[in-house]
CSV table of C-alpha atoms in Angstrom, one decimal:
chain,number,residue,atom,x,y,z
Z,122,MET,CA,184.1,140.3,132.7
Z,123,THR,CA,183.4,138.6,136.0
Z,124,ASP,CA,184.3,134.9,135.9
Z,125,PHE,CA,181.0,133.5,137.3
Z,126,LEU,CA,180.4,129.9,138.8
Z,127,TRP,CA,177.2,129.1,137.0
Z,128,THR,CA,174.4,126.7,138.1
Z,129,ARG,CA,171.5,126.5,135.8
Z,130,PRO,CA,168.3,124.6,135.6
Z,131,GLU,CA,167.4,122.4,132.6
Z,132,THR,CA,164.8,124.6,131.3
Z,133,ASP,CA,164.9,128.4,130.9
Z,134,PRO,CA,165.2,129.9,134.4
Z,135,SER,CA,162.7,132.3,135.8
Z,136,ALA,CA,165.3,134.4,137.1
Z,137,THR,CA,169.1,134.5,137.6
Z,138,LEU,CA,170.4,135.1,141.1
Z,139,LEU,CA,173.6,137.0,141.4
Z,140,LEU,CA,174.9,135.1,144.6
Z,141,ALA,CA,177.8,136.3,146.9
Z,142,HIS,CA,179.5,134.2,149.6
Z,143,GLY,CA,179.6,135.0,153.2
Z,144,ALA,CA,182.6,136.4,155.0
Z,145,GLY,CA,184.6,133.4,155.8
Z,146,ALA,CA,183.8,130.6,153.0
Z,147,PRO,CA,184.3,130.7,149.3
Z,148,MET,CA,181.7,130.6,146.5
Z,149,ASP,CA,182.1,126.9,146.3
Z,150,SER,CA,181.7,125.9,149.9
Z,151,THR,CA,179.4,123.0,150.8
Z,152,PHE,CA,176.4,125.2,151.6
Z,153,MET,CA,176.7,127.5,148.4
Z,154,ASP,CA,176.9,124.1,146.4
Z,155,LYS,CA,173.8,122.8,147.9
Z,156,LEU,CA,172.0,126.0,147.7
Z,157,ALA,CA,172.8,126.4,143.9
Z,158,ALA,CA,171.7,123.0,143.3
Z,159,ALA,CA,168.4,123.5,145.1
Z,160,LEU,CA,167.7,126.8,143.4
Z,161,ALA,CA,168.2,125.3,139.9
Z,162,SER,CA,165.9,122.5,140.9
Z,163,ASN,CA,163.2,125.1,141.4
Z,164,GLY,CA,164.0,126.9,138.1
Z,165,ILE,CA,166.3,129.6,139.4
Z,166,ALA,CA,169.7,130.0,137.9
Z,167,SER,CA,172.8,131.3,140.1
Z,168,ALA,CA,175.8,133.1,139.0
Z,169,ARG,CA,178.3,132.9,142.0
Z,170,PHE,CA,181.2,135.2,142.2
Z,171,GLU,CA,183.9,136.1,144.7
Z,172,PHE,CA,185.0,139.3,146.3
Z,173,ALA,CA,188.7,140.0,145.8
Z,174,TYR,CA,189.8,139.2,149.2
Z,175,MET,CA,188.4,135.7,149.0
Z,176,ALA,CA,189.5,135.0,145.5
Z,177,GLY,CA,193.2,136.1,146.7
Z,178,ARG,CA,193.2,133.2,149.1
Z,179,ARG,CA,193.0,130.9,146.2
Z,180,THR,CA,196.2,132.1,144.8
Z,181,GLY,CA,198.1,132.0,148.0
Z,182,GLY,CA,197.1,135.1,149.6
Z,183,SER,CA,196.9,135.8,153.2
Z,184,LYS,CA,193.5,134.9,154.9
Z,185,ARG,CA,192.9,138.4,156.0
Z,186,PRO,CA,189.6,139.5,157.2
Z,187,PRO,CA,187.1,140.9,154.8
Z,188,PRO,CA,186.8,144.6,154.3
Z,189,LYS,CA,183.8,146.2,155.9
Z,190,ALA,CA,180.6,145.5,154.0
Z,191,ASP,CA,180.1,149.0,152.5
Z,192,LYS,CA,183.5,148.8,150.9
Z,193,LEU,CA,182.3,145.7,149.0
Z,194,ILE,CA,179.3,147.4,147.3
Z,195,GLY,CA,181.5,148.5,144.3
Z,196,GLU,CA,182.8,144.9,143.5
Z,197,PHE,CA,179.0,143.6,143.8
Z,198,GLN,CA,178.0,146.5,141.2
Z,199,THR,CA,180.9,145.3,139.0
Z,200,ALA,CA,179.7,141.7,139.0
Z,201,LEU,CA,176.1,143.0,138.3
Z,202,GLN,CA,177.3,144.8,135.4
Z,203,SER,CA,179.1,141.7,134.1
Z,204,LEU,CA,176.0,139.7,134.6
Z,205,LEU,CA,173.8,142.1,132.7
Z,206,SER,CA,175.8,141.4,129.6
Z,207,GLN,CA,176.0,137.6,130.1
Z,208,SER,CA,172.4,136.8,130.8
Z,209,GLU,CA,168.7,137.7,129.9
Z,210,GLY,CA,165.6,138.0,131.9
Z,211,PRO,CA,165.0,139.0,135.4
Z,212,ILE,CA,167.9,139.3,138.0
Z,213,LEU,CA,167.8,138.8,141.7
Z,214,LEU,CA,170.8,140.1,143.9
Z,215,GLY,CA,171.5,137.9,146.9
Z,216,GLY,CA,174.1,136.3,149.1
Z,217,LYS,CA,175.0,134.3,152.2
Z,218,SER,CA,175.2,136.5,155.5
Z,219,MET,CA,177.5,139.3,154.6
Z,220,GLY,CA,177.0,138.7,151.0
Z,221,GLY,CA,173.4,139.2,151.3
Z,222,ARG,CA,173.9,142.3,153.4
Z,223,VAL,CA,176.0,143.8,150.6
Z,224,ALA,CA,173.4,142.8,148.0
Z,225,ALA,CA,170.8,144.7,150.1
Z,226,MET,CA,173.2,147.8,150.3
Z,227,LEU,CA,173.6,147.9,146.5
Z,228,ALA,CA,169.8,147.6,146.2
Z,229,GLY,CA,169.5,150.8,148.2
Z,230,GLY,CA,171.6,152.6,145.4
Z,231,GLY,CA,170.0,155.2,143.0
Z,232,SER,CA,171.1,153.6,139.7
Z,233,LEU,CA,169.7,150.0,140.0
Z,234,PRO,CA,168.9,148.5,136.5
Z,235,GLY,CA,165.4,147.6,135.9
Z,236,ARG,CA,166.3,144.1,135.3
Z,237,VAL,CA,166.9,143.6,139.1
Z,238,LYS,CA,163.7,142.6,140.6
Z,239,GLY,CA,164.4,141.7,144.3
Z,240,VAL,CA,167.0,140.7,146.8
Z,241,CYS,CA,167.5,137.3,148.6
Z,242,CYS,CA,169.4,137.3,151.9
Z,243,PHE,CA,170.4,133.8,153.2
Z,244,GLY,CA,171.1,134.0,156.8
Z,245,TYR,CA,171.0,137.7,157.3
Z,246,PRO,CA,173.4,139.1,159.8
Z,247,PHE,CA,170.7,141.2,161.8
Z,248,HIS,CA,173.3,141.9,164.6
Z,249,PRO,CA,176.8,140.7,165.6
Z,250,THR,CA,176.6,136.8,166.7
Z,251,GLY,CA,175.1,136.3,170.0
Z,252,LYS,CA,174.8,140.1,170.8
Z,253,PRO,CA,171.1,141.1,170.2
Z,254,ASP,CA,171.6,144.3,172.3
Z,255,ALA,CA,174.3,145.5,169.9
Z,256,ASP,CA,173.3,147.8,167.0
Z,257,TRP,CA,171.1,146.1,164.4
Z,258,ARG,CA,171.9,146.3,161.0
Z,259,LEU,CA,168.5,147.2,159.4
Z,260,SER,CA,169.4,150.2,157.1
Z,261,PRO,CA,170.2,148.0,154.2
Z,262,LEU,CA,166.8,146.3,154.5
Z,263,GLU,CA,164.9,149.5,155.2
Z,264,ASP,CA,166.7,151.4,152.2
Z,265,ALA,CA,166.3,148.8,149.6
Z,266,LYS,CA,164.5,149.9,146.5
Z,267,ARG,CA,163.5,146.4,145.7
Z,268,PRO,CA,161.6,143.9,147.6
Z,269,VAL,CA,163.7,141.9,150.0
Z,270,LEU,CA,163.3,138.2,151.0
Z,271,VAL,CA,165.2,137.0,154.1
Z,272,LEU,CA,165.8,133.3,154.5
Z,273,GLN,CA,166.8,132.7,158.2
Z,274,GLY,CA,167.4,129.8,160.5
Z,275,ASP,CA,164.9,130.3,163.3
Z,276,ARG,CA,167.9,129.8,166.0
Z,277,ASP,CA,170.4,132.0,164.0
Z,278,PRO,CA,172.9,133.6,166.3
Z,279,PHE,CA,173.0,136.7,164.1
Z,280,GLY,CA,169.2,137.0,164.5
Z,281,ASN,CA,167.0,134.3,165.6
Z,282,LYS,CA,163.1,134.4,165.3
Z,283,ALA,CA,162.3,135.4,168.8
Z,284,GLU,CA,164.6,138.5,168.4
Z,285,ILE,CA,163.4,139.3,164.9
Z,286,ASP,CA,159.7,139.1,166.0
Z,287,GLU,CA,160.4,142.2,168.5
Z,288,ILE,CA,161.4,144.5,165.7
Z,289,THR,CA,159.6,146.0,162.9
Z,290,LEU,CA,160.6,145.6,159.3
Z,291,PRO,CA,159.4,147.5,156.2
Z,292,GLY,CA,156.5,145.9,154.4
Z,293,SER,CA,158.8,145.3,151.4
Z,294,VAL,CA,160.8,142.8,153.6
Z,295,SER,CA,159.5,139.1,153.9
Z,296,LEU,CA,160.8,136.5,156.1
Z,297,THR,CA,160.9,132.7,155.6
Z,298,TYR,CA,162.3,130.8,158.6
Z,299,LEU,CA,164.0,127.5,158.3
Z,300,GLU,CA,163.0,124.9,161.0
Z,301,ASP,CA,165.6,124.8,164.0
Z,302,GLY,CA,168.1,126.2,161.5
Z,303,ASN,CA,171.5,127.8,162.4
Z,304,HIS,CA,173.3,130.5,160.5
Z,305,ASP,CA,173.9,127.8,157.8
Z,306,PHE,CA,170.4,126.4,158.1
Z,307,GLY,CA,171.6,123.2,159.8
Z,308,PRO,CA,169.2,121.9,162.4
Z,309,ARG,CA,170.3,120.1,165.7
Z,310,GLY,CA,170.6,116.4,165.7
Z,311,LYS,CA,167.4,115.9,167.6
Z,312,SER,CA,165.5,117.9,165.3
Z,313,PRO,CA,163.1,116.4,162.8
Z,314,ALA,CA,164.3,118.9,160.2
Z,315,THR,CA,167.3,118.4,157.9
Z,316,LEU,CA,170.1,120.6,156.5
Z,317,ASP,CA,169.0,119.4,152.8
Z,318,GLY,CA,165.4,119.9,153.7
Z,319,ASN,CA,166.0,123.6,155.1
Z,320,ILE,CA,167.9,124.5,152.0
Z,321,THR,CA,165.2,123.0,149.6
Z,322,ALA,CA,162.6,125.1,151.6
Z,323,ALA,CA,164.7,128.2,151.1
Z,324,ALA,CA,165.0,127.5,147.4
Z,325,GLU,CA,161.2,127.0,147.1
Z,326,ALA,CA,160.5,130.3,149.1
Z,327,VAL,CA,162.9,132.1,146.5
Z,328,ALA,CA,160.9,130.6,143.7
Z,329,ALA,CA,157.7,131.6,145.2
Z,330,PHE,CA,159.1,135.2,145.8
Z,331,THR,CA,160.3,135.3,142.2
Z,332,SER,CA,156.8,134.4,140.8
Z,333,GLY,CA,155.3,137.4,142.9
Z,334,LEU,CA,157.5,140.0,141.7
């Protein structure tokens, strides 16, 4: 059984989001804590988990880089199977950056349970940071067998609004931009936007996305 970090709303949730971390920060990073709390305020339960390489750091393991994203699909699948036995109702797959990419990859598989209704990617890594001319990582979004919501800072170095506006995404993929947000949704100091405001906006978008599934 996967050991989840749960954050639940006070009432019955409209869905449970199986939430994976990004490449460099754990499941209880400040961003993940704020996101889980905002989701709960909007009626979405979240079950956070860690990939083995990240969990190993908690027990004194080396800070080795993560495996390639496709090598993590099996671990996400294992977490999903565990969640199915620990929860009821609709399930969303999702994650921060790399975690969202792996979630979308899993959603492209051929044996996705019917309870999985959609995918939420928080800061999707469309391309290597600051390299829009490199190969774009569109296949997970194009191949996903469930609707996908991408929550993206509009100046994210892994794919900003101006760059994304130049590409074609499938009709099953929707985008919500966070005002002046970077990869962690944080705006610049001169911006009228705030980090907490952007995370709240992301959570509200997830709730609206869920209600439409």
